[in-house]
Short mmCIF file of C-alpha atoms in Angstrom, two decimals:
data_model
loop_
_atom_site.label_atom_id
_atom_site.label_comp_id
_atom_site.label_asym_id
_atom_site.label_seq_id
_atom_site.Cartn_x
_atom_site.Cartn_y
_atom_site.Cartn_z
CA UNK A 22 117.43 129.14 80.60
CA UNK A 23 117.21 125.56 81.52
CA UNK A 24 113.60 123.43 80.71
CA UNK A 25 113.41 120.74 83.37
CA UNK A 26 111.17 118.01 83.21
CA UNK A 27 109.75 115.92 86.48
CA UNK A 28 108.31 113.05 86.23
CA UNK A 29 106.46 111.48 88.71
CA UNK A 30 103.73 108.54 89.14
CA UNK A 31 101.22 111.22 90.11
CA UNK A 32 99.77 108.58 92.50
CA UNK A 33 102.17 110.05 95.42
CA UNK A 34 100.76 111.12 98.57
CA UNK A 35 102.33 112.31 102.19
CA UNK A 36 106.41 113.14 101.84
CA UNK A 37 106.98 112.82 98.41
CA UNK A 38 104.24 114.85 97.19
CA UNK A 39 104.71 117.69 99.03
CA UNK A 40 108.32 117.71 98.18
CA UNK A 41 108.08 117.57 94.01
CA UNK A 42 105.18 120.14 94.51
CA UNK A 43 106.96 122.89 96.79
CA UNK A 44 109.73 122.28 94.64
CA UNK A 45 108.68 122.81 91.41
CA UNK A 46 106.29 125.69 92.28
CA UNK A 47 109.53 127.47 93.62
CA UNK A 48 112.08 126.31 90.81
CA UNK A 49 109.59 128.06 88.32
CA UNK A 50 110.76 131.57 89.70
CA UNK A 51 113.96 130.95 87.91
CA UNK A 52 112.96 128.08 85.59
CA UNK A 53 110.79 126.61 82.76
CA UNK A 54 109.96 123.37 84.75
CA UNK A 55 107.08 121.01 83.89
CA UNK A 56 105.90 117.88 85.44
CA UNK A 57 104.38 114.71 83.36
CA UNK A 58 102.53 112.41 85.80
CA UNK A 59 101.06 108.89 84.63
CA UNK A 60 97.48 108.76 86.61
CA UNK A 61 94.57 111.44 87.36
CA UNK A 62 94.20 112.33 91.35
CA UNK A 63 94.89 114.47 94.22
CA UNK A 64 98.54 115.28 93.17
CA UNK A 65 97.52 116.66 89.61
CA UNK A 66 94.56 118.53 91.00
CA UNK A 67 96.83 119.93 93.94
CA UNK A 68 99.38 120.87 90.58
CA UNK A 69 97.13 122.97 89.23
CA UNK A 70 95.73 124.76 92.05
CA UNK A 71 99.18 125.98 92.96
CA UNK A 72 99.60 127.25 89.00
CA UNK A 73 102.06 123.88 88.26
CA UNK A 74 102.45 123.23 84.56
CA UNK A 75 101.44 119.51 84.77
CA UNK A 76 100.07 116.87 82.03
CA UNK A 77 98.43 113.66 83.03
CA UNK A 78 99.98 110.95 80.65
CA UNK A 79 97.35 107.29 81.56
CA UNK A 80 98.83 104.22 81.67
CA UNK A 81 97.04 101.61 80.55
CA UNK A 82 99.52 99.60 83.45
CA UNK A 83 101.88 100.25 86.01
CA UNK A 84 105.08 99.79 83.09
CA UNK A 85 103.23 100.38 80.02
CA UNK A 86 106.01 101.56 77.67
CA UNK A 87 103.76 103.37 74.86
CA UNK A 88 104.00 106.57 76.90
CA UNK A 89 107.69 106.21 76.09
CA UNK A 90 107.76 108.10 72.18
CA UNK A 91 104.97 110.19 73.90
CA UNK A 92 107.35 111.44 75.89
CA UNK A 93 110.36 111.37 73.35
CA UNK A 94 108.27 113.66 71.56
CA UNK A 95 107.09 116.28 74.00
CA UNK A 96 111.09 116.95 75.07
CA UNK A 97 111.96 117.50 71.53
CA UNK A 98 109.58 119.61 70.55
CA UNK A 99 109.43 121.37 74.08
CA UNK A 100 113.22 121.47 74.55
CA UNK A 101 113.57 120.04 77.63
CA UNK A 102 117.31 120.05 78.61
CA UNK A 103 117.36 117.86 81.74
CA UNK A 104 114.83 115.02 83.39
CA UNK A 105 114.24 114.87 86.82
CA UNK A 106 112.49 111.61 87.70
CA UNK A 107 110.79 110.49 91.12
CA UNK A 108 110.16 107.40 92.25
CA UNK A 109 109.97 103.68 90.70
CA UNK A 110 107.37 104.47 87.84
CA UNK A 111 108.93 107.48 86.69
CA UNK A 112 112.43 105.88 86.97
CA UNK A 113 111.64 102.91 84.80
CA UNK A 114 109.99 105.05 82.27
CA UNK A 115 112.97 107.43 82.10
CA UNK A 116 115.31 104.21 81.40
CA UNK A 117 113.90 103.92 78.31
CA UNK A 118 113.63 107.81 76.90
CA UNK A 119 117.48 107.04 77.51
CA UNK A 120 117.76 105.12 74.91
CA UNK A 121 116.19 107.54 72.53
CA UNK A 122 117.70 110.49 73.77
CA UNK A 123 121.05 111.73 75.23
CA UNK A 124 120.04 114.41 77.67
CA UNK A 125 121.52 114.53 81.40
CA UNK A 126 118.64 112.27 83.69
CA UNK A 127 118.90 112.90 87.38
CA UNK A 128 116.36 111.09 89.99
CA UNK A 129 115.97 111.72 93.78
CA UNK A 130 116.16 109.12 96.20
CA UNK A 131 113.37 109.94 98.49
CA UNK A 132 113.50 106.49 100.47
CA UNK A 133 115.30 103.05 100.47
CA UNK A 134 114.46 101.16 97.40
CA UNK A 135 115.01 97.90 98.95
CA UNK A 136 112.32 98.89 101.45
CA UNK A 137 109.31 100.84 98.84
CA UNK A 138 107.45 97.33 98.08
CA UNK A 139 108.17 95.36 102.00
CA UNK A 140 105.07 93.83 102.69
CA UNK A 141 104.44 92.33 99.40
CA UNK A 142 106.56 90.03 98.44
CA UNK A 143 105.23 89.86 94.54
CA UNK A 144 105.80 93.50 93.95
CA UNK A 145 109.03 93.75 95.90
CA UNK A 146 110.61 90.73 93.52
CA UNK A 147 109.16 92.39 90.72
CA UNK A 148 108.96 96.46 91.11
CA UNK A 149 112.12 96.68 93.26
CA UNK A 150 113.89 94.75 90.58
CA UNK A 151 112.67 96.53 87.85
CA UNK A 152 113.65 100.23 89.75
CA UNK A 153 117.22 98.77 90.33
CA UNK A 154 117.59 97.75 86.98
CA UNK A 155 116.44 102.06 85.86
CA UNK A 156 118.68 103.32 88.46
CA UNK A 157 121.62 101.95 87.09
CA UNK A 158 121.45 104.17 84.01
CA UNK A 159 121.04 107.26 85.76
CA UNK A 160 123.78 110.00 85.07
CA UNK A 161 122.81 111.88 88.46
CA UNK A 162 121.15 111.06 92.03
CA UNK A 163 119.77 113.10 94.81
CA UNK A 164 119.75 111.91 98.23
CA UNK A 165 117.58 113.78 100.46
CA UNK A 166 120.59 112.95 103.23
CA UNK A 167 123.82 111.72 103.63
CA UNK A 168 122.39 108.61 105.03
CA UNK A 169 121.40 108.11 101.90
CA UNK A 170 123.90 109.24 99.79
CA UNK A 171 126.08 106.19 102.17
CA UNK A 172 123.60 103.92 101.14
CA UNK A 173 123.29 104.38 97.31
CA UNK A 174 127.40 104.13 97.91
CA UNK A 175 127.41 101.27 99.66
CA UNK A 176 125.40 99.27 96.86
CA UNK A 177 127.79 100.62 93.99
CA UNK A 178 126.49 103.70 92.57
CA UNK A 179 129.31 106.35 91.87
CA UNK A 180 129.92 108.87 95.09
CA UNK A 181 131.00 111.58 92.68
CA UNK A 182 127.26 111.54 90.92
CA UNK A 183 125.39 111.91 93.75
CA UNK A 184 124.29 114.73 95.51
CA UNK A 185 123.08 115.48 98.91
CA UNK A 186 120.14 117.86 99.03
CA UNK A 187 117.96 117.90 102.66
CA UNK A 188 114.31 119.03 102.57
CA UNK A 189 113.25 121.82 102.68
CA UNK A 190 109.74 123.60 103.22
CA UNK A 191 107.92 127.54 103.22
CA UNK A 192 108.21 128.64 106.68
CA UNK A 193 106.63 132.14 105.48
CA UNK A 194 103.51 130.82 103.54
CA UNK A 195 99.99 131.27 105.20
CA UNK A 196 98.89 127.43 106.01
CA UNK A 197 94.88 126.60 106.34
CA UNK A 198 93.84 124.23 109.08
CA UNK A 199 90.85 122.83 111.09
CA UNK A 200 90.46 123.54 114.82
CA UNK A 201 91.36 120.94 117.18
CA UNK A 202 87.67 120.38 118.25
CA UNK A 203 86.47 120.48 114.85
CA UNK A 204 88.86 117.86 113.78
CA UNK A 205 88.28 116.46 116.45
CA UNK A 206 84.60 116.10 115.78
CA UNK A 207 84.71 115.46 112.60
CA UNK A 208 86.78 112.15 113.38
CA UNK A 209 84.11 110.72 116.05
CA UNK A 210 86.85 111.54 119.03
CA UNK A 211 85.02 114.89 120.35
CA UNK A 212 85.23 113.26 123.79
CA UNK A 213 88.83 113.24 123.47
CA UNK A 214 89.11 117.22 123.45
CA UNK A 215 90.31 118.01 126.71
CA UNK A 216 92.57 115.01 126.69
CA UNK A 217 96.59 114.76 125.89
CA UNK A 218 96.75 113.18 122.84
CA UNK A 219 99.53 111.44 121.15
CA UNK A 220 99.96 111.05 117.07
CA UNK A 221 101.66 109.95 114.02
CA UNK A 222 101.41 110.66 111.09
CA UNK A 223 102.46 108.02 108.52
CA UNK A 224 101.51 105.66 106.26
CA UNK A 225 100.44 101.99 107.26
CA UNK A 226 103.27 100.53 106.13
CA UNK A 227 106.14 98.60 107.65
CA UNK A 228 108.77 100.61 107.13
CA UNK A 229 107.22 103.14 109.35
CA UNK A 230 107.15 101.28 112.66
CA UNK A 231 103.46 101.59 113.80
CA UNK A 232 103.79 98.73 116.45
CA UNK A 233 106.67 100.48 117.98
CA UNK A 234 104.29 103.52 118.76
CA UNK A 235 101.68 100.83 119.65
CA UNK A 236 103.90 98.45 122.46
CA UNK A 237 104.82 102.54 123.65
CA UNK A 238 101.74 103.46 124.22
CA UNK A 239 100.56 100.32 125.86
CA UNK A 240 103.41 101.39 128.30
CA UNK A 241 103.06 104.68 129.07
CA UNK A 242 99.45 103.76 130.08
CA UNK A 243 100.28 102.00 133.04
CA UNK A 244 101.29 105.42 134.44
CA UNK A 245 98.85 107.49 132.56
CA UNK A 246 95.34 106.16 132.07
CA UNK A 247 93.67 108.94 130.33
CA UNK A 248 96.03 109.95 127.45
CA UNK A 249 95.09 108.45 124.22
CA UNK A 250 97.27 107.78 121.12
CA UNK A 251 96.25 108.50 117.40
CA UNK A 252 96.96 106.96 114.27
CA UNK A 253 96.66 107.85 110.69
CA UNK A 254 96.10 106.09 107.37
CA UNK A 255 93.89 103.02 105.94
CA UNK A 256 94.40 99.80 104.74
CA UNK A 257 98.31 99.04 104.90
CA UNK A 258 99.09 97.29 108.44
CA UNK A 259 95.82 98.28 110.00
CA UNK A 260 94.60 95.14 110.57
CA UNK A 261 97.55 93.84 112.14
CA UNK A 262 97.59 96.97 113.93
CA UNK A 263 94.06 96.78 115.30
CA UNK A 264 94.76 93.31 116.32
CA UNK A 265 97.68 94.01 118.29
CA UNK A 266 96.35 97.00 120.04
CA UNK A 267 93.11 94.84 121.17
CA UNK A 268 95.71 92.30 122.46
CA UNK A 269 97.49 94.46 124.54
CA UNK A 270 94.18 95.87 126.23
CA UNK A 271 94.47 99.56 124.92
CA UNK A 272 91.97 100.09 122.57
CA UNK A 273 89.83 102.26 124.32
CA UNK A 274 93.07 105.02 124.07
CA UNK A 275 93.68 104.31 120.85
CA UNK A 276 92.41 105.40 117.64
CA UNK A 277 92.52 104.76 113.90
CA UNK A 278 91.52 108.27 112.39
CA UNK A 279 91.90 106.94 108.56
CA UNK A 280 93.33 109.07 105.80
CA UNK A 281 94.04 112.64 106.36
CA UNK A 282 94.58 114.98 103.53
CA UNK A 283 95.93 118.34 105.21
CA UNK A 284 99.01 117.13 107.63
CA UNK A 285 98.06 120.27 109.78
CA UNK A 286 94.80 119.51 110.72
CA UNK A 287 95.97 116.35 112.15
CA UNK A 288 99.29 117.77 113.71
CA UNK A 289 97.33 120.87 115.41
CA UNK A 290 94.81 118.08 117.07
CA UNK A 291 97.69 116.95 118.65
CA UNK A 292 100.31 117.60 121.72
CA UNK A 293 103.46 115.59 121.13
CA UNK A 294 104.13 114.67 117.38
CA UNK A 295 105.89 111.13 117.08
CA UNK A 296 107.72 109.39 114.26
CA UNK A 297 108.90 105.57 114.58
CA UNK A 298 110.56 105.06 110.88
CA UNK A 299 112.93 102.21 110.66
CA UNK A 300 114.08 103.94 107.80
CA UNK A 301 113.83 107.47 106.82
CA UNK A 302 115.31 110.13 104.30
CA UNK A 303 114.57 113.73 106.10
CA UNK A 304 110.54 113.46 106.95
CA UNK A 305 108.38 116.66 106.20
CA UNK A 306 106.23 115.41 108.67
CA UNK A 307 108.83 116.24 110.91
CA UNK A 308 108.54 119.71 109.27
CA UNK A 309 105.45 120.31 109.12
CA UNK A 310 105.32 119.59 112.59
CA UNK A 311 107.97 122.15 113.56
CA UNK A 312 105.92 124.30 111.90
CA UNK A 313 103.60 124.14 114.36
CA UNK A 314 106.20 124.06 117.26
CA UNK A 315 104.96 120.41 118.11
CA UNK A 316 107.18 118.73 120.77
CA UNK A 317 108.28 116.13 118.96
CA UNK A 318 110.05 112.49 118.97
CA UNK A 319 111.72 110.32 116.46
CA UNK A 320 113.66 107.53 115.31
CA UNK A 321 117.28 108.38 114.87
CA UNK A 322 117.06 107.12 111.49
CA UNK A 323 118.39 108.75 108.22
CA UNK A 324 118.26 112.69 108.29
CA UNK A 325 116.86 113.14 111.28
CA UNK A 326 119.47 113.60 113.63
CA UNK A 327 120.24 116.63 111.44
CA UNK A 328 117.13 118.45 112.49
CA UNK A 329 116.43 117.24 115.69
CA UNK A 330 119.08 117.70 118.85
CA UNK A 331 118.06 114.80 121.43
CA UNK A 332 117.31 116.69 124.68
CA UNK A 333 117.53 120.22 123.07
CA UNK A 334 114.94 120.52 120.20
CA UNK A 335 113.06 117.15 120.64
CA UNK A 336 113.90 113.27 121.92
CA UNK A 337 115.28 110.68 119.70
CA UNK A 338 115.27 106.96 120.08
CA UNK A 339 116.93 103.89 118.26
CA UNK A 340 114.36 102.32 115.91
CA UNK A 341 112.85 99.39 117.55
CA UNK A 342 113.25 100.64 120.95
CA UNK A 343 109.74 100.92 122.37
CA UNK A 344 110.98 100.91 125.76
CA UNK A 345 113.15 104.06 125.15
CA UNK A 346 110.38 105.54 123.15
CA UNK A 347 107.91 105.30 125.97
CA UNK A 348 110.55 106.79 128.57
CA UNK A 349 111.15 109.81 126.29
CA UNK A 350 107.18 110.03 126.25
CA UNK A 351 107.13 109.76 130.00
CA UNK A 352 109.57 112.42 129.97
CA UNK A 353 107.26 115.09 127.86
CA UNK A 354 104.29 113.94 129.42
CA UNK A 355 105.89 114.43 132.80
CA UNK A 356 107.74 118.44 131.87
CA UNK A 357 105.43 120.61 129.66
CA UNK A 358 107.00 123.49 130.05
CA UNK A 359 110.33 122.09 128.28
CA UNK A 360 108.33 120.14 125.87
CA UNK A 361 106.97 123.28 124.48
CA UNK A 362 110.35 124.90 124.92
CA UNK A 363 111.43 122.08 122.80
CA UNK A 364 108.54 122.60 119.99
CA UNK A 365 110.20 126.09 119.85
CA UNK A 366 113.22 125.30 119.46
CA UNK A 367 112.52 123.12 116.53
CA UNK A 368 110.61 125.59 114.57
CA UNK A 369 113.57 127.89 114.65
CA UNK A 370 116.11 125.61 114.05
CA UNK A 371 113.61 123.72 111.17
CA UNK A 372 113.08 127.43 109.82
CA UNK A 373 116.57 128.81 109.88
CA UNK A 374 118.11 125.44 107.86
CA UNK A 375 115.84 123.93 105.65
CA UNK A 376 114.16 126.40 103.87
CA UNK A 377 112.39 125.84 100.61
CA UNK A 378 114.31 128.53 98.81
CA UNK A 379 117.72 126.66 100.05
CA UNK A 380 115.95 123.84 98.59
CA UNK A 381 115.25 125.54 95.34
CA UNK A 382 118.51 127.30 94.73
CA UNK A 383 120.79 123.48 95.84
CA UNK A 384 118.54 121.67 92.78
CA UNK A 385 119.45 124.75 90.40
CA UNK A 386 123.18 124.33 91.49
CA UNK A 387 123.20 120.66 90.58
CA UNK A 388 120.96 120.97 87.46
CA UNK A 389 123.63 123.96 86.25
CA UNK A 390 126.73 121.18 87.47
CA UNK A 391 124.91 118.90 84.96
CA UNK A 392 124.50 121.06 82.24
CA UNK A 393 128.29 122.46 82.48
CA UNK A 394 129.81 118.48 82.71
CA UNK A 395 127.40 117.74 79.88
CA UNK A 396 128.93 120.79 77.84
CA UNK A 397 132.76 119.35 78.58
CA UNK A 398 132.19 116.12 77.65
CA UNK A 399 130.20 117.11 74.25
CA UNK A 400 134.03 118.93 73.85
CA UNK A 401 136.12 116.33 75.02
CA UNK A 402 134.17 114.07 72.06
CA UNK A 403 134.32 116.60 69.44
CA UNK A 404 138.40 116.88 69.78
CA UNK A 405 139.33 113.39 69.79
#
């Protein structure tokens, strides 16, 4: 049986969490999988409610290299037969076990690594360099869509070592959320009960858009006064964010909610579900929200257009366009009945292709793919 190792900053929040999580706790029907994280928090506690095999490795900084022989150590004497690595941290770390060890190393590409550290230009000189310079020793990659997969092509990696793999969640498992008036309430915004409200759900960062949804909103409120538009996260782009909303007049409609730990509690509070992403791999937000049958419109960016049919399922928009983003809110504000046809419609569709056991049983194809080319070139060396 094959022992897989993930390794992961253990700092991850929103997308990426929930992926490696779901993933793991699903692979270990079949597998012996363990994950090695580099920092205490939320994603280690979350591990170990939901019976993950996880260790907390510190890091005394973000690329402190003792954990290296730490590591060494643990696969040896553990047997680990494959790494799976997640994001920057993990990949730089894994770079160096390399060196020490010749076992198969696969990472997944859950976003555009030219895009991770926008914003700041000191860590984006420094950490995107340093995660380009680990993902050229990689023997493996997983794209979480062909977007991607294009894109790691396109800037030289091998198209015969990477693999396309779309997310996938538990459409079957109970979920837990808060009321809409208790969330509601719980935010300050119990006046805003009765009202049609507006929301994404996304981190304050660049990449993700947030003055697109702002200049939309500003928009749709010359026709519709009494909606009101919700936003997620702290710190980030929130003060530029605040600033521009108070320029355009619309602050009264809309609100900064800050950080919110359960996705659901925030995506039953609202009525349309929105996502403006220059750049996306395949969103679980978008998932989550189908979950919840929440009409729903997004940037046709990355994976997306494989889950949502524009006009049939949901609306999509080119990224950037606020003026097409606030005419395919007009156009849900303005037809309810097809806008919950459409949530519908995206639950089955979301349910019926991107399961997490799909999900499970496409990383067990690729880890077994590894394993077997692994096994023929260990032959291939022996006969020469």
């Amino acid at each position: 049986m094959e022992k897989v190792l993930h390794l992961i900053s253990g700092g991850d929040v929103g997308g990426a969490k929930t992926h490696v999580l779901t993933l793991v706790k699903e692979l270990q029907k079949n597998l012996v999988v363990k994950i090695i994280c580099f920092m205490e928090g939320p994603f280690a506690q979350e591990a170990r409610e939901m019976g993950i095999d996880i260790m907390v490795l510190p890091q005394s900084k973000r690329y402190d290299l003792k954990v290296v022989d730490t590591l060494t150590g643990i696969i040896k004497d553990e047997g680990f037969t494959i790494i799976h690595s997640h994001g920057a941290r993990a990949n730089f770390i894994t770079r160096f076990i390399k060196k020490k060890l010749s076992i198969p190393c696969v990472t997944t590409i859950h976003s555009d690594f030219m895009l991770d550290f926008k914003g700041n230009l000191y860590k984006h000189i420094i950490y995107t360099n340093l995660n380009i310079f680990a993902l050229k020793k990689f023997d493996y990659f997983i794209a979480v869509s062909q977007s991607f997969k294009d894109m790691l092509v396109s800037r030289g990696f091998p198209d015969d070592r990477i693999f396309v793999v779309y997310n996938g969640m538990d459409f079957q498992e109970d979920i837990n959320y808060k009321s809409r008036d208790e969330f509601l309430n719980e935010r300050g915004l119990a006046h805003l009960k009765d009202k049609k409200l507006i929301g994404i759900l996304a981190r304050l960062h660049p990449v993700k858009g947030h003055e697109v949804f702002v200049k939309a909103a500003a928009d749709v409120m010359i026709d519709y006064k009494d909606i009101h538009f919700l936003i997620t996260g702290n710190g980030g782009e929130l003060p530029s964010l605040d600033s521009q909303i108070k320029q355009l007049g619309i602050d009264k409609n809309v609100h900064f909610v800050g950080f919110v730990d359960n996705p659901y509690d925030f995506l039953n509070a609202i009525d349309i579900n929105v996502l403006t992403s220059y750049s996306e791999s395949f969103p679980y937000v978008l998932l989550e929200g189908a979950r919840l049958e929440k009409p729903t419109i997004a940037s046709a960016v990355g994976g997306i257009p494989m889950l949502i049919d524009d006009g049939v399922n949901g609306y999509l928009f080119k990224a950037g366009e606020d003026k097409e983003l606030s005419k395919k809110l007009r156009m849900m504000i303005q037809d309810e009945d097809k806008s919950r046809s459409m949530g519908k419609a995206l639950y089955i569709k979301a349910s019926e292709n991107f399961s997490l056991k799909n999900l499970a049983m496409d990383h067990i194809n690729i880890y077994n793919k590894m394993l077997n080319n692994k096994k023929v070139r260990s032959t291939y060396e022996d006969n020469r």
